[in-house]
Coordinates of N, CA, C and O in Angstrom, one line a residue:
X1013 N 20.9 6.5 19.2 CA 20.6 5.8 20.4 C 21.9 5.3 21.1 O 22.8 4.9 20.5
X1014 N 21.9 5.5 22.4 CA 23.1 5.0 23.1 C 23.0 3.5 23.2 O 22.0 2.9 23.0
X1015 N 24.2 3.0 23.6 CA 24.3 1.5 23.7 C 23.5 1.1 24.9 O 23.5 1.7 25.9
X1016 N 22.8 -0.1 24.7 CA 21.9 -0.6 25.7 C 22.3 -2.0 26.1 O 22.6 -2.8 25.2
X1017 N 22.3 -2.3 27.4 CA 22.6 -3.7 27.8 C 21.4 -4.6 27.6 O 20.3 -4.2 28.0
X1018 N 21.7 -5.7 27.0 CA 20.6 -6.7 26.7 C 21.0 -8.1 27.0 O 22.2 -8.4 27.2
X1019 N 20.0 -9.0 26.9 CA 20.2 -10.4 27.1 C 19.8 -11.0 25.7 O 18.8 -10.8 25.2
X1020 N 20.7 -11.9 25.2 CA 20.5 -12.6 24.0 C 20.1 -14.1 24.3 O 20.8 -14.7 25.0
X1021 N 18.9 -14.5 23.8 CA 18.6 -15.9 23.8 C 19.0 -16.4 22.4 O 18.4 -16.0 21.4
X1022 N 19.9 -17.3 22.4 CA 20.5 -17.8 21.1 C 20.1 -19.2 20.8 O 20.4 -20.1 21.7
X1023 N 19.4 -19.5 19.8 CA 19.0 -20.8 19.4 C 19.6 -21.1 18.0 O 19.4 -20.4 17.1
X1024 N 20.3 -22.2 17.9 CA 20.9 -22.7 16.6 C 20.4 -24.1 16.3 O 20.3 -24.9 17.2
X1025 N 20.2 -24.3 15.1 CA 19.8 -25.7 14.6 C 20.6 -25.9 13.3 O 20.6 -25.1 12.4
X1026 N 21.3 -27.1 13.3 CA 22.0 -27.5 12.1 C 21.5 -28.8 11.6 O 21.5 -29.8 12.4
X1027 N 21.0 -28.8 10.4 CA 20.5 -30.0 9.7 C 21.5 -30.5 8.7 O 21.8 -29.8 7.8
X1028 N 22.0 -31.7 9.0 CA 23.0 -32.3 8.1 C 22.5 -33.7 7.7 O 21.5 -34.2 8.3
X1029 N 23.0 -34.3 6.7 CA 22.6 -35.6 6.2 C 22.6 -36.7 7.4 O 21.8 -37.5 7.4
X1030 N 23.6 -36.5 8.3 CA 23.8 -37.5 9.3 C 22.9 -37.2 10.6 O 22.9 -38.0 11.5
X1031 N 22.2 -36.1 10.6 CA 21.3 -35.8 11.7 C 21.2 -34.3 12.0 O 21.7 -33.5 11.2
X1032 N 20.5 -34.0 13.0 CA 20.2 -32.6 13.4 C 20.9 -32.3 14.8 O 20.8 -33.1 15.7
X1033 N 21.5 -31.2 14.9 CA 22.1 -30.7 16.1 C 21.4 -29.4 16.5 O 21.2 -28.5 15.7
X1034 N 21.0 -29.3 17.8 CA 20.4 -28.0 18.3 C 21.2 -27.6 19.5 O 21.7 -28.4 20.3
X1035 N 21.3 -26.2 19.7 CA 21.9 -25.7 20.8 C 21.1 -24.4 21.2 O 20.6 -23.7 20.4
X1036 N 21.1 -24.2 22.5 CA 20.4 -23.0 23.1 C 21.2 -22.5 24.2 O 21.7 -23.2 25.0
X1037 N 21.4 -21.1 24.2 CA 22.2 -20.5 25.2 C 21.8 -19.1 25.4 O 21.1 -18.5 24.6
X1038 N 22.2 -18.5 26.5 CA 22.0 -17.1 26.8 C 23.3 -16.4 26.9 O 24.3 -17.0 27.3
X1039 N 23.3 -15.1 26.5 CA 24.5 -14.3 26.6 C 24.1 -12.8 26.9 O 23.1 -12.4 26.5
X1040 N 25.0 -12.1 27.7 CA 24.8 -10.7 28.0 C 25.5 -10.0 26.9 O 26.6 -10.4 26.5
X1041 N 25.0 -8.9 26.5 CA 25.7 -8.1 25.4 C 25.1 -6.7 25.3 O 24.5 -6.2 26.2
X1042 N 25.2 -6.1 24.1 CA 24.8 -4.8 23.9 C 24.0 -4.7 22.6 O 24.2 -5.5 21.6
X1043 N 23.2 -3.6 22.5 CA 22.4 -3.3 21.3 C 22.5 -1.8 21.1 O 22.4 -1.0 22.0
X1044 N 22.8 -1.4 19.8 CA 22.9 0.0 19.5 C 22.4 0.3 18.1 O 22.7 -0.5 17.2
X1045 N 21.7 1.4 18.0 CA 21.2 1.8 16.7 C 22.3 2.7 16.1 O 22.8 3.7 16.8
X1046 N 22.7 2.5 14.8 CA 23.7 3.3 14.1 C 23.1 3.7 12.8 O 23.2 2.9 11.9
X1047 N 22.6 4.9 12.6 CA 22.1 5.4 11.4 C 21.1 4.4 10.7 O 20.0 4.3 11.2
X1048 N 21.5 3.7 9.7 CA 20.6 2.8 9.0 C 20.8 1.3 9.4 O 20.4 0.4 8.7
X1049 N 21.5 1.1 10.5 CA 21.7 -0.3 11.0 C 21.6 -0.5 12.5 O 21.5 0.5 13.2
X1050 N 21.6 -1.7 12.9 CA 21.6 -2.1 14.3 C 22.9 -2.8 14.5 O 23.4 -3.6 13.7
X1051 N 23.5 -2.6 15.7 CA 24.7 -3.4 16.0 C 24.5 -4.1 17.3 O 24.2 -3.5 18.4
X1052 N 24.6 -5.5 17.2 CA 24.5 -6.3 18.4 C 25.8 -6.9 18.7 O 26.6 -7.2 17.8
X1053 N 26.2 -7.1 20.0 CA 27.5 -7.6 20.3 C 27.4 -8.4 21.6 O 26.7 -8.0 22.5
X1054 N 28.1 -9.6 21.6 CA 28.1 -10.4 22.8 C 29.4 -11.3 22.8 O 30.0 -11.5 21.7
X1055 N 29.8 -11.8 24.0 CA 30.9 -12.7 24.1 C 30.3 -14.1 24.1 O 29.3 -14.4 24.7
X1056 N 30.9 -15.0 23.2 CA 30.4 -16.4 23.1 C 30.7 -17.1 24.5 O 31.7 -16.9 25.1
X1057 N 29.8 -18.0 24.8 CA 30.0 -18.9 26.0 C 30.9 -20.0 25.7 O 31.1 -20.4 24.5
X1058 N 31.4 -20.7 26.7 CA 32.2 -21.8 26.5 C 31.5 -23.0 25.9 O 32.0 -23.8 25.1
X1059 N 30.1 -23.0 26.1 CA 29.3 -24.1 25.5 C 29.2 -24.0 24.0 O 28.9 -25.0 23.4
X1060 N 29.5 -22.8 23.5 CA 29.4 -22.6 22.0 C 30.5 -23.4 21.3 O 30.4 -23.6 20.1
X1061 N 31.6 -23.7 22.0 CA 32.7 -24.3 21.3 C 33.6 -23.4 20.5 O 34.5 -23.8 19.8
X1062 N 33.4 -22.1 20.7 CA 34.1 -21.1 19.9 C 35.3 -20.4 20.7 O 35.9 -19.6 20.2
X1063 N 35.5 -20.9 21.9 CA 36.6 -20.4 22.7 C 36.3 -18.9 23.1 O 35.2 -18.5 23.2
X1064 N 37.4 -18.2 23.4 CA 37.3 -16.8 23.8 C 37.0 -15.9 22.6 O 38.0 -15.5 21.9
X1065 N 35.8 -15.8 22.2 CA 35.4 -15.1 21.0 C 34.3 -14.1 21.2 O 33.3 -14.3 21.9
X1066 N 34.4 -12.9 20.6 CA 33.4 -11.9 20.7 C 32.7 -11.9 19.3 O 33.3 -11.9 18.3
X1067 N 31.3 -11.9 19.4 CA 30.5 -11.9 18.2 C 29.8 -10.6 18.1 O 29.2 -10.1 19.0
X1068 N 29.8 -10.0 16.9 CA 29.1 -8.7 16.6 C 28.2 -9.0 15.4 O 28.7 -9.7 14.4
X1069 N 27.0 -8.5 15.4 CA 26.1 -8.7 14.3 C 25.6 -7.3 13.9 O 24.9 -6.7 14.7
X1070 N 25.9 -6.9 12.6 CA 25.4 -5.6 12.1 C 24.2 -6.0 11.2 O 24.3 -6.7 10.2
X1071 N 23.1 -5.4 11.5 CA 21.8 -5.7 10.8 C 21.4 -4.4 10.0 O 21.2 -3.4 10.6
X1072 N 21.3 -4.6 8.7 CA 20.9 -3.5 7.8 C 19.6 -3.9 7.1 O 19.0 -5.0 7.5
X1073 N 19.1 -3.1 6.2 CA 17.8 -3.4 5.6 C 17.6 -4.8 5.1 O 16.6 -5.5 5.4
X1074 N 18.5 -5.3 4.3 CA 18.4 -6.6 3.7 C 19.7 -7.4 3.8 O 19.9 -8.3 3.0
X1075 N 20.5 -7.1 4.8 CA 21.8 -7.8 4.9 C 22.2 -7.8 6.4 O 21.9 -6.9 7.2
X1076 N 22.8 -8.9 6.8 CA 23.3 -9.1 8.2 C 24.8 -9.5 8.0 O 25.1 -10.3 7.2
X1077 N 25.7 -8.8 8.8 CA 27.1 -9.2 8.8 C 27.5 -9.6 10.2 O 27.4 -8.8 11.1
X1078 N 27.9 -10.9 10.3 CA 28.3 -11.4 11.6 C 29.8 -11.5 11.6 O 30.5 -12.0 10.7
X1079 N 30.4 -10.9 12.6 CA 31.9 -10.8 12.7 C 32.3 -11.5 14.1 O 31.8 -11.1 15.1
X1080 N 33.1 -12.5 14.0 CA 33.7 -13.2 15.1 C 35.2 -12.8 15.3 O 35.9 -12.9 14.3
X1081 N 35.6 -12.4 16.5 CA 36.9 -12.0 16.7 C 37.4 -12.7 18.0 O 36.7 -12.7 19.0
X1082 N 38.6 -13.3 17.9 CA 39.1 -14.1 19.1 C 39.7 -15.4 18.6 O 40.3 -15.5 17.5
X1083 N 39.5 -16.4 19.4 CA 40.1 -17.7 19.1 C 39.5 -18.2 17.8 O 40.2 -19.0 17.0
X1084 N 38.3 -17.9 17.5 CA 37.6 -18.2 16.2 C 37.3 -16.9 15.5 O 36.8 -15.9 16.2
X1085 N 37.6 -16.8 14.2 CA 37.5 -15.5 13.5 C 36.8 -15.8 12.2 O 37.2 -16.7 11.5
X1086 N 35.9 -14.9 11.8 CA 35.2 -15.0 10.5 C 34.4 -13.7 10.3 O 34.0 -13.0 11.3
X1087 N 34.1 -13.4 9.1 CA 33.2 -12.4 8.7 C 32.2 -13.0 7.8 O 32.5 -13.3 6.6
X1088 N 31.0 -13.2 8.3 CA 29.9 -13.9 7.5 C 28.9 -13.0 7.1 O 28.3 -12.2 8.0
X1089 N 28.6 -12.9 5.8 CA 27.5 -12.0 5.3 C 26.3 -12.8 4.9 O 26.4 -13.8 4.2
X1090 N 25.1 -12.4 5.4 CA 23.9 -13.1 5.1 C 23.0 -12.1 4.3 O 22.6 -11.0 4.8
X1091 N 22.8 -12.5 3.1 CA 21.9 -11.7 2.2 C 21.2 -12.6 1.2 O 21.9 -13.3 0.4
X1092 N 19.9 -12.6 1.2 CA 19.2 -13.5 0.4 C 19.5 -13.2 -1.1 O 19.5 -12.1 -1.5
X1093 N 19.9 -14.3 -1.9 CA 20.2 -14.1 -3.3 C 21.6 -13.7 -3.6 O 22.0 -13.6 -4.8
X1094 N 22.4 -13.6 -2.6 CA 23.9 -13.2 -2.8 C 24.7 -14.2 -2.0 O 24.9 -14.0 -0.8
X1095 N 25.3 -15.2 -2.6 CA 26.2 -16.1 -1.9 C 27.4 -15.3 -1.4 O 27.9 -14.3 -2.0
X1096 N 28.0 -15.7 -0.3 CA 29.1 -15.0 0.3 C 30.3 -16.0 0.6 O 30.0 -17.1 1.2
X1097 N 31.5 -15.7 0.2 CA 32.6 -16.5 0.4 C 33.5 -15.8 1.4 O 33.7 -14.6 1.4
X1098 N 34.1 -16.6 2.4 CA 34.9 -16.0 3.4 C 35.9 -17.1 3.9 O 35.8 -18.2 3.5
X1099 N 36.7 -16.8 4.9 CA 37.6 -17.7 5.5 C 37.2 -17.8 7.0 O 36.9 -16.8 7.6
X1100 N 37.1 -19.1 7.5 CA 36.8 -19.3 8.9 C 38.0 -19.7 9.6 O 38.6 -20.8 9.3
X1101 N 38.5 -18.9 10.5 CA 39.8 -19.1 11.2 C 39.6 -19.7 12.6 O 38.8 -19.2 13.4
X1102 N 40.3 -20.8 12.9 CA 40.2 -21.5 14.2 C 41.6 -21.6 14.7 O 42.6 -21.4 13.9
X1103 N 41.8 -22.0 15.9 CA 43.2 -22.3 16.4 C 43.9 -23.3 15.6 O 45.1 -23.4 15.7
X1104 N 43.2 -24.1 14.9 CA 43.8 -25.3 14.1 C 44.1 -24.9 12.6 O 44.6 -25.7 11.9
X1105 N 43.7 -23.7 12.2 CA 43.9 -23.3 10.8 C 42.7 -22.7 10.2 O 41.6 -22.5 10.9
X1106 N 42.8 -22.3 9.0 CA 41.7 -21.6 8.3 C 41.0 -22.6 7.3 O 41.7 -23.4 6.7
X1107 N 39.7 -22.4 7.1 CA 38.9 -23.2 6.2 C 38.1 -22.2 5.3 O 37.5 -21.3 5.8
X1108 N 38.1 -22.4 4.0 CA 37.2 -21.5 3.2 C 35.7 -21.9 3.5 O 35.4 -23.1 3.7
X1109 N 34.9 -20.9 3.5 CA 33.5 -21.0 3.8 C 32.6 -20.3 2.8 O 32.9 -19.2 2.4
X1110 N 31.5 -21.0 2.4 CA 30.5 -20.3 1.5 C 29.1 -20.3 2.2 O 28.7 -21.4 2.8
X1111 N 28.5 -19.2 2.2 CA 27.2 -19.0 2.8 C 26.1 -18.7 1.8 O 26.3 -17.7 1.0
X1112 N 25.0 -19.4 1.8 CA 23.9 -19.1 0.9 C 22.7 -18.8 1.8 O 22.2 -19.8 2.4
X1113 N 22.3 -17.6 1.9 CA 21.2 -17.2 2.8 C 19.8 -17.5 2.1 O 19.6 -17.1 1.0
X1114 N 19.0 -18.2 2.8 CA 17.6 -18.6 2.3 C 16.6 -17.6 2.9 O 15.6 -17.4 2.3
X1115 N 16.8 -17.2 4.2 CA 15.8 -16.3 4.8 C 16.5 -15.4 5.8 O 17.4 -15.8 6.5
X1116 N 16.1 -14.1 5.9 CA 16.6 -13.2 6.8 C 15.5 -12.3 7.3 O 14.9 -11.5 6.5
X1117 N 15.1 -12.5 8.6 CA 14.0 -11.7 9.2 C 14.6 -10.9 10.4 O 15.2 -11.5 11.2
X1118 N 14.3 -9.6 10.4 CA 14.8 -8.7 11.5 C 13.7 -7.9 12.0 O 13.0 -7.2 11.2
X1119 N 13.4 -8.0 13.3 CA 12.4 -7.1 13.9 C 12.9 -6.6 15.2 O 12.9 -7.3 16.2
X1120 N 13.5 -5.4 15.1 CA 14.2 -4.8 16.3 C 13.7 -3.4 16.6 O 13.3 -2.7 15.7
X1121 N 13.8 -3.1 17.8 CA 13.6 -1.7 18.3 C 14.5 -1.4 19.5 O 15.3 -2.3 19.8
X1122 N 14.4 -0.3 20.1 CA 15.3 0.1 21.2 C 15.1 -0.9 22.4 O 15.9 -1.0 23.3
X1123 N 13.9 -1.6 22.4 CA 13.6 -2.5 23.5 C 14.0 -3.9 23.2 O 13.9 -4.8 24.1
X1124 N 14.6 -4.2 22.0 CA 15.0 -5.5 21.7 C 14.3 -6.0 20.5 O 13.9 -5.2 19.6
X1125 N 14.1 -7.3 20.4 CA 13.3 -7.9 19.3 C 13.9 -9.3 18.9 O 14.4 -10.0 19.7
X1126 N 13.8 -9.6 17.6 CA 14.1 -10.9 17.1 C 14.9 -10.8 15.8 O 14.6 -9.9 15.0
X1127 N 15.7 -11.8 15.6 CA 16.5 -12.0 14.3 C 16.4 -13.5 14.0 O 16.6 -14.3 14.9
X1128 N 16.1 -13.8 12.7 CA 16.0 -15.2 12.3 C 16.7 -15.3 11.0 O 16.4 -14.6 10.0
X1129 N 17.6 -16.2 10.9 CA 18.4 -16.4 9.7 C 18.4 -17.9 9.3 O 18.7 -18.8 10.2
X1130 N 18.1 -18.3 8.1 CA 18.3 -19.6 7.6 C 19.3 -19.6 6.5 O 19.2 -18.8 5.6
X1131 N 20.3 -20.4 6.6 CA 21.3 -20.4 5.5 C 21.9 -21.8 5.3 O 21.9 -22.6 6.2
X1132 N 22.5 -22.0 4.1 CA 23.2 -23.2 3.8 C 24.7 -22.9 3.9 O 25.1 -21.8 3.5
X1133 N 25.4 -23.9 4.3 CA 26.8 -23.6 4.6 C 27.7 -24.7 4.0 O 27.4 -25.9 4.0
X1134 N 28.8 -24.3 3.3 CA 29.9 -25.2 2.8 C 31.2 -24.8 3.5 O 31.5 -23.6 3.6
X1135 N 31.9 -25.8 4.0 CA 33.2 -25.6 4.6 C 34.2 -26.4 3.8 O 34.0 -27.6 3.6
X1136 N 35.2 -25.7 3.3 CA 36.2 -26.4 2.5 C 35.6 -27.1 1.3 O 36.1 -28.1 0.8
X1137 N 34.5 -26.5 0.7 CA 33.9 -27.0 -0.4 C 32.9 -28.1 -0.2 O 32.1 -28.5 -1.0
X1138 N 32.8 -28.6 1.1 CA 31.9 -29.7 1.4 C 30.6 -29.1 2.0 O 30.6 -28.2 2.9
X1139 N 29.4 -29.6 1.5 CA 28.1 -29.1 2.1 C 28.0 -29.7 3.5 O 28.1 -30.9 3.7
X1140 N 27.8 -28.8 4.4 CA 27.6 -29.2 5.8 C 26.2 -29.0 6.3 O 25.9 -29.1 7.5
X1141 N 25.3 -28.7 5.4 CA 23.9 -28.6 5.8 C 23.3 -27.3 5.9 O 23.8 -26.2 5.5
X1142 N 22.0 -27.3 6.4 CA 21.3 -26.1 6.6 C 21.3 -25.6 8.0 O 21.2 -26.5 8.9
X1143 N 21.5 -24.4 8.3 CA 21.6 -23.8 9.6 C 20.5 -22.8 9.8 O 20.1 -22.1 8.9
X1144 N 20.0 -22.8 11.1 CA 19.1 -21.8 11.5 C 19.6 -21.1 12.8 O 20.0 -21.8 13.7
X1145 N 19.5 -19.8 12.7 CA 20.0 -19.0 13.9 C 18.8 -18.1 14.3 O 18.3 -17.3 13.5
X1146 N 18.4 -18.2 15.5 CA 17.3 -17.4 16.1 C 17.8 -16.7 17.3 O 18.2 -17.3 18.3
X1147 N 17.8 -15.3 17.3 CA 18.2 -14.5 18.4 C 16.9 -13.8 18.9 O 16.2 -13.2 18.1
X1148 N 16.7 -13.9 20.2 CA 15.7 -13.1 20.9 C 16.4 -12.1 21.8 O 17.2 -12.6 22.7
X1149 N 16.2 -10.8 21.7 CA 16.9 -9.8 22.5 C 15.9 -9.1 23.4 O 14.9 -8.6 22.9
X1150 N 16.3 -9.1 24.7 CA 15.4 -8.4 25.7 C 16.3 -7.5 26.5 O 17.5 -7.8 26.7
X1151 N 15.8 -6.4 27.1 CA 16.6 -5.5 28.0 C 17.1 -6.3 29.2 O 16.5 -7.2 29.7
X1152 N 18.4 -6.0 29.5 CA 19.0 -6.8 30.6 C 18.3 -6.6 31.9 O 18.3 -7.6 32.7
X1153 N 17.6 -5.5 32.2 CA 16.9 -5.3 33.4 C 15.6 -6.1 33.5 O 15.0 -6.1 34.6
X1154 N 15.2 -6.8 32.4 CA 14.0 -7.6 32.5 C 14.3 -9.1 32.4 O 13.5 -9.9 32.4
X1155 N 15.6 -9.4 32.2 CA 16.0 -10.8 31.9 C 16.3 -11.7 33.1 O 16.4 -12.8 33.0

């Protein structure tokens, strides 16, 4: 499948002991089918707090790999039952990160679809809570 222009509706929810933070934003990007996976790509908005960063999400049968490149950089792997360790790079330095995926749902076609991920996150060894990421993808010409 050739690359298709899409609109991402991005909803994030972070539950921490001190409270809950939610954010919702839209981004223009692309969707492409590659053999056994889907590749989603978009540029983060300034509201995300990630600076000038491009985010790509490769979705396979039971695994999602999120790659951020730019002012903020990381490679985060989401796979239920398999904790993932990586480094989270910011303009202020790097922090070790651990991801434990609790749920990964993917429902995509050439017309778009939905991705839902629930995961627990540790930064620098400290538990920072449970995170939820919900992406809704629609064709750009309908958005």
